[in-house]
Amino acid sequence: MIATALALGALAAPLVAATSYPLKDSWSGDGFIDGWDYPAATYDNTTSGDVFWATSANTSLIYVNDAGRVVLKVDNTSTVAYNEKRYAPELISKTGYAAGTVFVMDAVHLPYGCSVWPSFWTQGTDWPTNGEIDIFEGVNLQTTNQMALHAEGNGCYASDSVTFSGSMQNTNCSTSYNSNEGCSVLDNSTASYGAAFASAGGGVFVAEYAEEWIKIWFITRDSVPSSLSSNATTIDTDDLGTPSAYYPSSTCDIDTYFGDQRMTLDITLCGSWAGTASVLEETCDALVGDATCYTTYVEGTQTTTYANAYFEINYVNVYTNASTSTSSSSSSAASSRSVVQYGAVAGVAAAVIALLI
Ligand SMILES: *[C@@H]1O[C@H](CO)[C@@H](O)[C@H](O)[C@H]1NC(C)=O
Ligand SMILES: *[C@@H]1O[C@H](CO)[C@@H](O)[C@H](O)[C@H]1NC(C)=O
Ligand SMILES: *[C@@H]1O[C@H](CO)[C@@H](O)[C@H](O)[C@H]1NC(C)=O
Ligand SMILES: *[C@@H]1O[C@H](CO)[C@@H](O)[C@H](O)[C@H]1NC(C)=O
Ligand SMILES: *[C@@H]1O[C@H](CO)[C@@H](O)[C@H](O)[C@H]1NC(C)=O
Ligand SMILES: *[C@@H]1O[C@H](CO)[C@@H](O)[C@H](O)[C@H]1NC(C)=O
Ligand SMILES: *[C@@H]1O[C@H](CO)[C@@H](O)[C@H](O)[C@H]1NC(C)=O
């Protein structure tokens, strides 16, 4: 009896996860650009996007505006000659953060428009090994945010037996499954992306990367609690309500599939998801004749095409209880992102790259 009681006592001992984390890093205003590396690759060689990556030296594309917010934008002033590409930003955090970290991005505008493919995501330090968490991702004139995990091998799955507010698209997180579709969840709120995000005053994305789970929240401006601000020295994810997406470790062992994560902010154009004709035509005009995403949107003078192709960011904060983190030694951090491969269009983009190199 005593032994049994002790055993039950042991089982009943709290296995409650801590959900309060202290501030580690905060990036905003003039200091923002110092937190990031700019990739060594001059063009998007992972999603076949039609961009050259801008660096912090491209001060017309990466700057702080009069409101003190960080703007990361696609070049909409240059005329792009055929076979050339358009400049757009990619920033990868200098630090990789271990499990036990909460990433927060507060923005008032997200990039959108035909051919535009932005994301705020995290990648394992030797991506695609060590996993990928897509916190915010959208293409073209899609109306809601799409979240996802990507994990190597087979064994990481999303679960629909936990409570979250988004709509599950696919549960197999394997990078080898269905051309690396990822276990994606669509946010139910149209305020999570596009013109509606901006007209609502933007909002906050929060991702909790813990050993027990990965959870993602989108909180529209009106609902942002006062406890969530650039000045907040702690965050308690228990205060954030039902997450938009929730991946428990019971169906994806986080320790096995995820390692230190670097934050990435980027905008590519066309490429293997946004530029696929069928995907483009879901929200934009059909391509006519021989036209491609590239010839229609990227090439030439495109001032208005990219008038909304920019992030306008209040701050990015990182909270962590993890004692370890990875620091990049140079600006040659891995510059990669997951792709949904569609042969035909990827082939066209690859041919354009081939002409350039
Ligand atoms: C992209 O280019 C970078 C820099 O040249 C290189 O390190 C990386 O391996 C390339 N990635 C792919 C997928 O080719
Ligand atoms: C970005 O910087 C590169 C390298 O200096 C330069 O060649 C390019 O013209 C710049 N593009 C823009 C739009 O500023
Ligand atoms: C989100 O949308 C899906 C599909 O339309 C629906 O099943 C689900 O109940 C919605 N969630 C909430 C919280 O409204
Ligand atoms: C998930 O994807 C992997 C990689 O393609 C595959 O080996 C595995 O069988 C898939 N799982 C299920 C349940 O289909
Ligand atoms: C930090 O908290 C998270 C969530 O409970 C947990 O997964 C992680 O193990 C904790 N890390 C440390 C170092 O306590
Ligand atoms: C954060 O702190 C700064 C400097 O003390 C202050 O100007 C600003 O109003 C504070 N912001 C918030 C959201 O509390
Ligand atoms: C170019 O883009 C900016 C936003 O990045 C926008 O304010 C401006 O109106 C655009 N130019 C034109 C001519 O549409």
Short mmCIF file of C-alpha atoms and ligand atoms in Angstrom, two decimals:
data_model
loop_
_atom_site.label_atom_id
_atom_site.label_comp_id
_atom_site.label_asym_id
_atom_site.label_seq_id
_atom_site.Cartn_x
_atom_site.Cartn_y
_atom_site.Cartn_z
CA MET A 1 0.00 0.00 0.00
CA ILE A 2 2.72 2.43 0.98
CA ALA A 3 4.73 1.63 -2.09
CA THR A 4 1.64 2.19 -4.24
CA ALA A 5 0.90 5.48 -2.54
CA LEU A 6 4.46 6.63 -3.12
CA ALA A 7 4.27 5.59 -6.75
CA LEU A 8 0.99 7.50 -7.20
CA GLY A 9 2.54 10.45 -5.44
CA ALA A 10 5.41 10.36 -7.87
CA LEU A 11 3.02 10.20 -10.83
CA ALA A 12 1.02 13.11 -9.47
CA ALA A 13 4.15 15.23 -9.01
CA PRO A 14 3.79 18.30 -11.19
CA LEU A 15 5.12 17.83 -14.69
CA VAL A 16 3.76 21.29 -15.43
CA ALA A 17 5.85 23.14 -17.94
CA ALA A 18 7.14 26.60 -17.11
CA THR A 19 5.59 29.17 -19.41
CA SER A 20 7.29 32.34 -18.14
CA TYR A 21 10.51 33.35 -19.83
CA PRO A 22 12.93 36.27 -19.28
CA LEU A 23 13.91 38.72 -22.05
CA LYS A 24 17.18 37.89 -23.80
CA ASP A 25 17.34 40.09 -26.92
CA SER A 26 15.30 43.02 -28.19
CA TRP A 27 15.67 44.50 -31.66
CA SER A 28 14.01 47.72 -32.78
CA GLY A 29 14.69 51.10 -34.37
CA ASP A 30 18.25 52.06 -35.24
CA GLY A 31 19.76 49.09 -33.40
CA PHE A 32 17.71 46.56 -35.34
CA ILE A 33 20.15 45.83 -38.16
CA ASP A 34 22.92 44.84 -35.73
CA GLY A 35 21.10 41.69 -34.66
CA TRP A 36 21.29 40.02 -38.03
CA ASP A 37 23.57 38.51 -40.66
CA TYR A 38 22.99 39.07 -44.36
CA PRO A 39 23.54 35.91 -46.41
CA ALA A 40 26.59 35.29 -48.54
CA ALA A 41 24.60 34.00 -51.51
CA THR A 42 23.80 36.87 -53.82
CA TYR A 43 20.57 35.30 -55.07
CA ASP A 44 17.84 33.09 -53.63
CA ASN A 45 19.34 29.67 -54.42
CA THR A 46 16.92 27.71 -52.24
CA THR A 47 13.42 28.62 -53.42
CA SER A 48 14.41 29.75 -56.92
CA GLY A 49 12.97 33.18 -56.15
CA ASP A 50 13.81 35.96 -58.60
CA VAL A 51 15.68 38.12 -56.09
CA PHE A 52 19.18 39.25 -55.23
CA TRP A 53 19.41 39.44 -51.44
CA ALA A 54 19.80 42.96 -50.15
CA THR A 55 22.17 43.71 -47.28
CA SER A 56 22.18 46.44 -44.64
CA ALA A 57 24.19 48.52 -47.13
CA ASN A 58 21.02 48.71 -49.26
CA THR A 59 19.64 51.52 -47.14
CA SER A 60 16.74 52.22 -49.49
CA LEU A 61 15.43 48.72 -48.77
CA ILE A 62 16.43 48.20 -45.12
CA TYR A 63 15.94 51.30 -42.96
CA VAL A 64 14.17 52.94 -40.04
CA ASN A 65 11.27 55.20 -41.05
CA ASP A 66 10.08 58.47 -39.51
CA ALA A 67 7.81 56.54 -37.15
CA GLY A 68 10.88 54.74 -35.77
CA ARG A 69 9.82 51.43 -37.31
CA VAL A 70 12.05 49.06 -39.26
CA VAL A 71 11.17 48.79 -42.96
CA LEU A 72 12.33 45.79 -45.00
CA LYS A 73 11.14 46.17 -48.57
CA VAL A 74 11.36 44.96 -52.14
CA ASP A 75 13.04 47.38 -54.57
CA ASN A 76 10.24 49.11 -56.48
CA THR A 77 12.27 51.89 -58.04
CA SER A 78 14.77 50.01 -60.24
CA THR A 79 14.02 48.78 -63.76
CA VAL A 80 15.08 45.13 -63.93
CA ALA A 81 16.53 43.96 -67.25
CA TYR A 82 15.52 40.51 -68.58
CA ASN A 83 17.46 37.76 -66.78
CA GLU A 84 18.40 40.10 -63.96
CA LYS A 85 16.73 39.95 -60.57
CA ARG A 86 15.18 42.40 -58.15
CA TYR A 87 16.70 43.27 -54.76
CA ALA A 88 14.80 42.17 -51.66
CA PRO A 89 15.83 41.61 -48.03
CA GLU A 90 16.93 38.49 -46.16
CA LEU A 91 18.04 38.80 -42.53
CA ILE A 92 19.15 35.86 -40.37
CA SER A 93 19.64 36.38 -36.63
CA LYS A 94 23.25 36.17 -35.47
CA THR A 95 22.13 34.03 -32.56
CA GLY A 96 20.61 30.55 -32.70
CA TYR A 97 18.34 29.86 -29.71
CA ALA A 98 17.86 26.52 -27.93
CA ALA A 99 14.52 25.00 -26.85
CA GLY A 100 12.98 27.12 -24.13
CA THR A 101 12.71 30.24 -26.30
CA VAL A 102 9.84 32.53 -27.28
CA PHE A 103 10.12 34.63 -30.45
CA VAL A 104 7.96 37.76 -30.73
CA MET A 105 7.50 40.01 -33.76
CA ASP A 106 5.25 43.08 -33.65
CA ALA A 107 4.50 44.61 -37.06
CA VAL A 108 2.03 47.09 -38.54
CA HIS A 109 2.48 45.94 -42.15
CA LEU A 110 3.45 42.65 -43.81
CA PRO A 111 4.57 42.25 -47.45
CA TYR A 112 1.90 41.18 -49.92
CA GLY A 113 1.05 41.45 -53.61
CA CYS A 114 1.19 39.24 -56.68
CA SER A 115 4.50 37.29 -56.85
CA VAL A 116 5.42 38.34 -53.28
CA TRP A 117 6.48 35.57 -50.84
CA PRO A 118 7.52 36.82 -47.38
CA SER A 119 8.20 34.90 -44.20
CA PHE A 120 9.24 35.28 -40.57
CA TRP A 121 10.63 31.85 -39.75
CA THR A 122 13.33 30.07 -37.80
CA GLN A 123 15.82 27.57 -39.11
CA GLY A 124 18.12 25.04 -37.50
CA THR A 125 21.74 26.14 -37.54
CA ASP A 126 22.55 23.53 -40.20
CA TRP A 127 19.21 23.67 -42.00
CA PRO A 128 17.33 21.59 -43.03
CA THR A 129 18.85 19.48 -40.24
CA ASN A 130 17.54 20.70 -36.88
CA GLY A 131 14.21 21.76 -38.25
CA GLU A 132 12.30 24.80 -39.34
CA ILE A 133 9.43 26.75 -37.75
CA ASP A 134 7.38 28.98 -40.07
CA ILE A 135 5.77 31.56 -37.80
CA PHE A 136 4.45 33.87 -40.50
CA GLU A 137 4.35 33.00 -44.19
CA GLY A 138 2.15 34.14 -47.06
CA VAL A 139 2.11 34.28 -50.85
CA ASN A 140 0.54 36.65 -53.36
CA LEU A 141 -2.90 37.90 -52.24
CA GLN A 142 -3.56 35.01 -49.86
CA THR A 143 -5.77 36.24 -47.01
CA THR A 144 -4.48 34.34 -43.97
CA ASN A 145 -1.17 33.44 -42.42
CA GLN A 146 0.15 29.90 -42.97
CA MET A 147 2.21 28.36 -40.17
CA ALA A 148 4.21 25.12 -40.44
CA LEU A 149 6.95 22.89 -39.09
CA HIS A 150 9.46 21.11 -41.32
CA ALA A 151 11.52 18.23 -39.89
CA GLU A 152 13.99 15.82 -41.48
CA GLY A 153 13.32 12.08 -41.68
CA ASN A 154 10.04 10.48 -40.70
CA GLY A 155 8.47 10.74 -37.25
CA CYS A 156 7.45 14.35 -36.67
CA TYR A 157 3.68 14.84 -36.98
CA ALA A 158 1.16 17.52 -36.08
CA SER A 159 -1.72 16.41 -33.86
CA ASP A 160 -5.37 17.39 -33.97
CA SER A 161 -5.96 16.13 -30.43
CA VAL A 162 -4.76 19.41 -28.91
CA THR A 163 -6.61 22.74 -28.95
CA PHE A 164 -5.71 25.45 -31.43
CA SER A 165 -7.76 27.90 -33.48
CA GLY A 166 -6.28 27.43 -36.95
CA SER A 167 -7.18 24.95 -39.67
CA MET A 168 -4.86 21.96 -40.13
CA GLN A 169 -3.76 21.42 -43.74
CA ASN A 170 -1.38 18.48 -43.36
CA THR A 171 -0.05 16.54 -40.38
CA ASN A 172 3.16 15.02 -41.80
CA CYS A 173 6.03 17.43 -40.99
CA SER A 174 8.68 15.43 -42.89
CA THR A 175 10.77 17.41 -45.38
CA SER A 176 10.45 14.31 -47.60
CA TYR A 177 6.66 14.31 -47.54
CA ASN A 178 4.74 15.75 -50.51
CA SER A 179 7.63 17.91 -51.73
CA ASN A 180 8.27 19.35 -48.26
CA GLU A 181 4.79 20.74 -47.80
CA GLY A 182 5.33 20.87 -44.03
CA CYS A 183 2.68 20.26 -41.37
CA SER A 184 0.85 23.47 -42.06
CA VAL A 185 -1.96 25.24 -40.27
CA LEU A 186 -3.88 28.20 -41.70
CA ASP A 187 -4.82 30.95 -39.27
CA ASN A 188 -8.60 31.43 -39.17
CA SER A 189 -8.30 35.21 -38.93
CA THR A 190 -8.05 37.23 -42.15
CA ALA A 191 -6.43 39.96 -40.02
CA SER A 192 -3.36 37.67 -39.92
CA TYR A 193 -2.10 38.69 -43.40
CA GLY A 194 -2.38 41.07 -46.31
CA ALA A 195 -4.39 44.28 -46.57
CA ALA A 196 -6.62 43.27 -43.65
CA PHE A 197 -3.60 42.86 -41.36
CA ALA A 198 -2.49 46.41 -42.19
CA SER A 199 -5.94 47.97 -41.88
CA ALA A 200 -6.35 46.40 -38.42
CA GLY A 201 -3.13 48.13 -37.35
CA GLY A 202 -1.12 44.94 -37.65
CA GLY A 203 -0.50 42.66 -34.72
CA VAL A 204 1.93 40.38 -32.93
CA PHE A 205 3.22 36.91 -33.81
CA VAL A 206 4.53 34.80 -30.95
CA ALA A 207 6.20 31.38 -31.24
CA GLU A 208 7.05 29.26 -28.20
CA TYR A 209 9.78 26.73 -28.98
CA ALA A 210 9.82 24.46 -25.92
CA GLU A 211 10.77 20.85 -25.34
CA GLU A 212 7.10 20.04 -24.65
CA TRP A 213 5.61 21.79 -27.69
CA ILE A 214 5.85 24.40 -30.38
CA LYS A 215 2.95 26.87 -30.26
CA ILE A 216 2.26 29.88 -32.47
CA TRP A 217 -0.08 32.77 -31.72
CA PHE A 218 -1.31 35.62 -33.89
CA ILE A 219 -2.81 38.48 -31.90
CA THR A 220 -4.52 41.29 -33.83
CA ARG A 221 -3.74 44.86 -32.70
CA ASP A 222 -6.97 45.40 -30.76
CA SER A 223 -6.33 42.28 -28.68
CA VAL A 224 -2.64 42.77 -27.87
CA PRO A 225 -2.38 42.68 -24.06
CA SER A 226 -0.39 45.44 -22.32
CA SER A 227 1.92 42.73 -20.96
CA LEU A 228 3.17 42.21 -24.54
CA SER A 229 5.44 45.12 -25.50
CA SER A 230 8.98 45.86 -26.59
CA ASN A 231 9.70 46.87 -22.99
CA ALA A 232 8.33 43.73 -21.38
CA THR A 233 11.14 41.97 -19.52
CA THR A 234 9.26 38.67 -19.29
CA ILE A 235 6.61 36.82 -21.25
CA ASP A 236 4.18 34.22 -19.93
CA THR A 237 2.67 32.27 -22.79
CA ASP A 238 -0.11 31.07 -20.45
CA ASP A 239 -1.54 34.61 -20.75
CA LEU A 240 -1.90 34.47 -24.53
CA GLY A 241 -4.99 32.31 -24.84
CA THR A 242 -5.59 29.59 -27.41
CA PRO A 243 -2.72 29.36 -29.91
CA SER A 244 -3.34 29.49 -33.66
CA ALA A 245 -1.15 26.40 -34.11
CA TYR A 246 -0.01 23.86 -31.51
CA TYR A 247 2.46 21.03 -32.13
CA PRO A 248 2.83 18.81 -29.04
CA SER A 249 5.99 16.75 -28.44
CA SER A 250 3.79 13.64 -28.05
CA THR A 251 3.58 13.41 -31.87
CA CYS A 252 6.80 15.28 -32.72
CA ASP A 253 9.66 14.85 -30.28
CA ILE A 254 10.98 18.41 -30.29
CA ASP A 255 14.40 17.46 -28.87
CA THR A 256 14.91 14.93 -31.65
CA TYR A 257 13.84 17.02 -34.62
CA PHE A 258 14.75 20.59 -33.59
CA GLY A 259 18.01 22.24 -32.59
CA ASP A 260 19.10 25.84 -32.03
CA GLN A 261 16.92 28.10 -34.20
CA ARG A 262 17.97 31.28 -36.02
CA MET A 263 15.24 33.78 -36.85
CA THR A 264 14.89 34.71 -40.50
CA LEU A 265 13.01 37.58 -42.13
CA ASP A 266 12.84 37.56 -45.90
CA ILE A 267 10.84 38.44 -48.97
CA THR A 268 11.36 36.47 -52.15
CA LEU A 269 9.55 36.90 -55.47
CA CYS A 270 7.92 34.18 -57.58
CA GLY A 271 9.94 31.02 -56.92
CA SER A 272 8.77 27.51 -56.29
CA TRP A 273 5.60 28.38 -54.32
CA ALA A 274 4.44 31.95 -55.00
CA GLY A 275 5.41 31.77 -58.68
CA THR A 276 3.75 28.48 -59.54
CA ALA A 277 1.05 29.33 -62.09
CA SER A 278 -1.71 27.45 -60.28
CA VAL A 279 -0.82 29.06 -56.94
CA LEU A 280 -0.45 32.53 -58.46
CA GLU A 281 -3.81 32.19 -60.18
CA GLU A 282 -5.57 31.35 -56.91
CA THR A 283 -5.45 35.04 -55.97
CA CYS A 284 -3.95 36.93 -58.93
CA ASP A 285 -4.74 37.22 -62.65
CA ALA A 286 -4.05 34.20 -64.85
CA LEU A 287 -0.73 34.28 -66.70
CA VAL A 288 -1.28 34.93 -70.42
CA GLY A 289 0.46 33.03 -73.23
CA ASP A 290 4.19 32.56 -72.59
CA ALA A 291 4.15 34.89 -69.63
CA THR A 292 5.70 33.68 -66.38
CA CYS A 293 5.57 35.09 -62.89
CA TYR A 294 9.02 36.54 -63.59
CA THR A 295 8.20 38.25 -66.89
CA THR A 296 4.86 39.53 -65.59
CA TYR A 297 5.89 40.89 -62.21
CA VAL A 298 9.66 41.05 -61.65
CA GLU A 299 11.18 42.18 -64.92
CA GLY A 300 10.94 45.79 -66.03
CA THR A 301 9.52 48.71 -64.09
CA GLN A 302 7.20 47.58 -61.31
CA THR A 303 6.62 50.53 -59.00
CA THR A 304 3.03 49.76 -58.04
CA THR A 305 3.38 45.94 -58.16
CA TYR A 306 5.54 46.16 -55.03
CA ALA A 307 3.91 49.13 -53.29
CA ASN A 308 2.84 46.79 -50.47
CA ALA A 309 5.83 44.47 -50.54
CA TYR A 310 7.32 45.55 -47.21
CA PHE A 311 7.56 44.67 -43.53
CA GLU A 312 7.09 47.57 -41.12
CA ILE A 313 8.22 46.26 -37.75
CA ASN A 314 7.87 47.72 -34.26
CA TYR A 315 10.19 45.22 -32.64
CA VAL A 316 11.47 41.64 -32.50
CA ASN A 317 12.02 40.31 -28.97
CA VAL A 318 13.44 36.98 -27.87
CA TYR A 319 12.71 35.53 -24.43
CA THR A 320 14.54 32.43 -23.27
CA ASN A 321 15.22 30.29 -20.23
CA ALA A 322 17.85 28.30 -22.15
CA SER A 323 21.43 28.85 -21.07
CA THR A 324 22.96 27.94 -24.40
CA SER A 325 22.79 29.62 -27.76
CA THR A 326 24.78 29.59 -30.99
CA SER A 327 26.49 32.65 -32.40
CA SER A 328 27.50 33.04 -36.00
CA SER A 329 31.19 33.74 -36.50
CA SER A 330 30.70 35.65 -39.72
CA SER A 331 28.06 36.80 -42.12
CA SER A 332 28.08 33.46 -43.90
CA ALA A 333 25.24 31.95 -41.91
CA ALA A 334 23.20 29.37 -43.74
CA SER A 335 20.76 31.08 -46.02
CA SER A 336 18.05 28.65 -46.73
CA ARG A 337 14.37 28.07 -46.51
CA SER A 338 11.99 25.31 -47.19
CA VAL A 339 10.33 24.97 -50.51
CA VAL A 340 7.28 23.41 -51.98
CA GLN A 341 8.75 22.11 -55.20
CA TYR A 342 6.73 22.40 -58.35
CA GLY A 343 8.90 21.12 -61.19
CA ALA A 344 7.78 23.26 -64.11
CA VAL A 345 8.10 26.71 -62.60
CA ALA A 346 11.13 25.81 -60.50
CA GLY A 347 12.66 24.70 -63.80
CA VAL A 348 12.03 28.09 -65.39
CA ALA A 349 13.54 29.88 -62.41
CA ALA A 350 16.49 27.47 -62.37
CA ALA A 351 17.06 28.24 -66.04
CA VAL A 352 17.15 31.96 -65.24
CA ILE A 353 19.70 31.28 -62.50
CA ALA A 354 21.74 29.14 -64.88
CA LEU A 355 21.92 32.06 -67.29
CA LEU A 356 23.24 34.26 -64.51
CA ILE A 357 26.06 32.05 -63.31
C1 LIG B 1 23.45 28.82 -51.65
O1 LIG B 1 24.61 29.61 -51.74
C2 LIG B 1 25.39 29.63 -50.56
C3 LIG B 1 26.51 30.62 -50.73
O2 LIG B 1 27.16 30.45 -51.95
C4 LIG B 1 25.90 28.22 -50.27
O3 LIG B 1 26.62 28.22 -49.06
C5 LIG B 1 24.71 27.29 -50.14
O4 LIG B 1 25.17 25.97 -49.99
C6 LIG B 1 23.83 27.38 -51.38
N1 LIG B 1 22.65 26.58 -51.15
C7 LIG B 1 22.17 25.76 -52.06
C8 LIG B 1 20.94 25.00 -51.70
O5 LIG B 1 22.71 25.62 -53.16
C1 LIG B 2 21.99 46.82 -53.31
O1 LIG B 2 23.38 46.69 -53.10
C2 LIG B 2 24.07 46.11 -54.20
C3 LIG B 2 25.51 45.87 -53.76
O2 LIG B 2 26.09 47.09 -53.39
C4 LIG B 2 23.96 47.05 -55.38
O3 LIG B 2 24.63 46.50 -56.51
C5 LIG B 2 22.49 47.24 -55.73
O4 LIG B 2 22.36 48.19 -56.78
C6 LIG B 2 21.72 47.73 -54.51
N1 LIG B 2 20.32 47.75 -54.87
C7 LIG B 2 19.49 48.67 -54.39
C8 LIG B 2 18.10 48.61 -54.90
O5 LIG B 2 19.82 49.48 -53.57
C1 LIG B 3 -11.29 27.51 -37.96
O1 LIG B 3 -11.78 27.11 -39.22
C2 LIG B 3 -12.00 25.69 -39.32
C3 LIG B 3 -12.35 25.36 -40.74
O2 LIG B 3 -13.23 26.30 -41.27
C4 LIG B 3 -13.09 25.32 -38.32
O3 LIG B 3 -13.27 23.92 -38.37
C5 LIG B 3 -12.65 25.74 -36.93
O4 LIG B 3 -13.69 25.48 -36.01
C6 LIG B 3 -12.31 27.20 -36.89
N1 LIG B 3 -11.78 27.52 -35.58
C7 LIG B 3 -12.29 28.48 -34.85
C8 LIG B 3 -11.67 28.68 -33.51
O5 LIG B 3 -13.21 29.19 -35.22
C1 LIG B 4 5.34 10.92 -43.74
O1 LIG B 4 6.29 11.24 -44.72
C2 LIG B 4 7.42 10.39 -44.75
C3 LIG B 4 8.39 10.94 -45.79
O2 LIG B 4 7.78 11.01 -47.04
C4 LIG B 4 6.97 8.97 -45.08
O3 LIG B 4 8.09 8.11 -45.00
C5 LIG B 4 5.90 8.54 -44.10
O4 LIG B 4 5.39 7.27 -44.50
C6 LIG B 4 4.78 9.53 -44.05
N1 LIG B 4 3.85 9.13 -43.01
C7 LIG B 4 2.60 8.76 -43.27
C8 LIG B 4 1.77 8.37 -42.10
O5 LIG B 4 2.14 8.76 -44.40
C1 LIG B 5 12.27 26.39 -20.43
O1 LIG B 5 10.86 26.20 -20.43
C2 LIG B 5 10.40 25.33 -21.46
C3 LIG B 5 8.90 25.30 -21.38
O2 LIG B 5 8.48 24.70 -20.21
C4 LIG B 5 11.01 23.96 -21.31
O3 LIG B 5 10.65 23.19 -22.43
C5 LIG B 5 12.51 24.05 -21.25
O4 LIG B 5 13.02 22.79 -20.96
C6 LIG B 5 12.94 25.05 -20.18
N1 LIG B 5 14.38 25.17 -20.26
C7 LIG B 5 15.12 25.28 -19.18
C8 LIG B 5 16.58 25.42 -19.42
O5 LIG B 5 14.65 25.28 -18.05
C1 LIG B 6 9.34 51.67 -23.50
O1 LIG B 6 10.35 52.43 -22.86
C2 LIG B 6 10.65 53.64 -23.54
C3 LIG B 6 11.83 54.27 -22.85
O2 LIG B 6 11.71 54.22 -21.48
C4 LIG B 6 9.42 54.53 -23.55
O3 LIG B 6 9.69 55.70 -24.25
C5 LIG B 6 8.26 53.80 -24.22
O4 LIG B 6 7.10 54.57 -24.14
C6 LIG B 6 8.03 52.46 -23.58
N1 LIG B 6 7.09 51.74 -24.42
C7 LIG B 6 6.11 51.05 -23.91
C8 LIG B 6 5.24 50.33 -24.89
O5 LIG B 6 5.90 50.99 -22.71
C1 LIG B 7 6.95 51.77 -53.81
O1 LIG B 7 6.83 51.08 -52.54
C2 LIG B 7 6.57 51.92 -51.43
C3 LIG B 7 6.48 51.05 -50.20
O2 LIG B 7 7.62 50.28 -50.06
C4 LIG B 7 5.28 52.66 -51.62
O3 LIG B 7 5.09 53.55 -50.52
C5 LIG B 7 5.33 53.45 -52.91
O4 LIG B 7 4.08 54.06 -53.13
C6 LIG B 7 5.66 52.53 -54.07
N1 LIG B 7 5.74 53.29 -55.31
C7 LIG B 7 4.75 53.36 -56.21
C8 LIG B 7 4.98 54.29 -57.35
O5 LIG B 7 3.73 52.68 -56.11
#
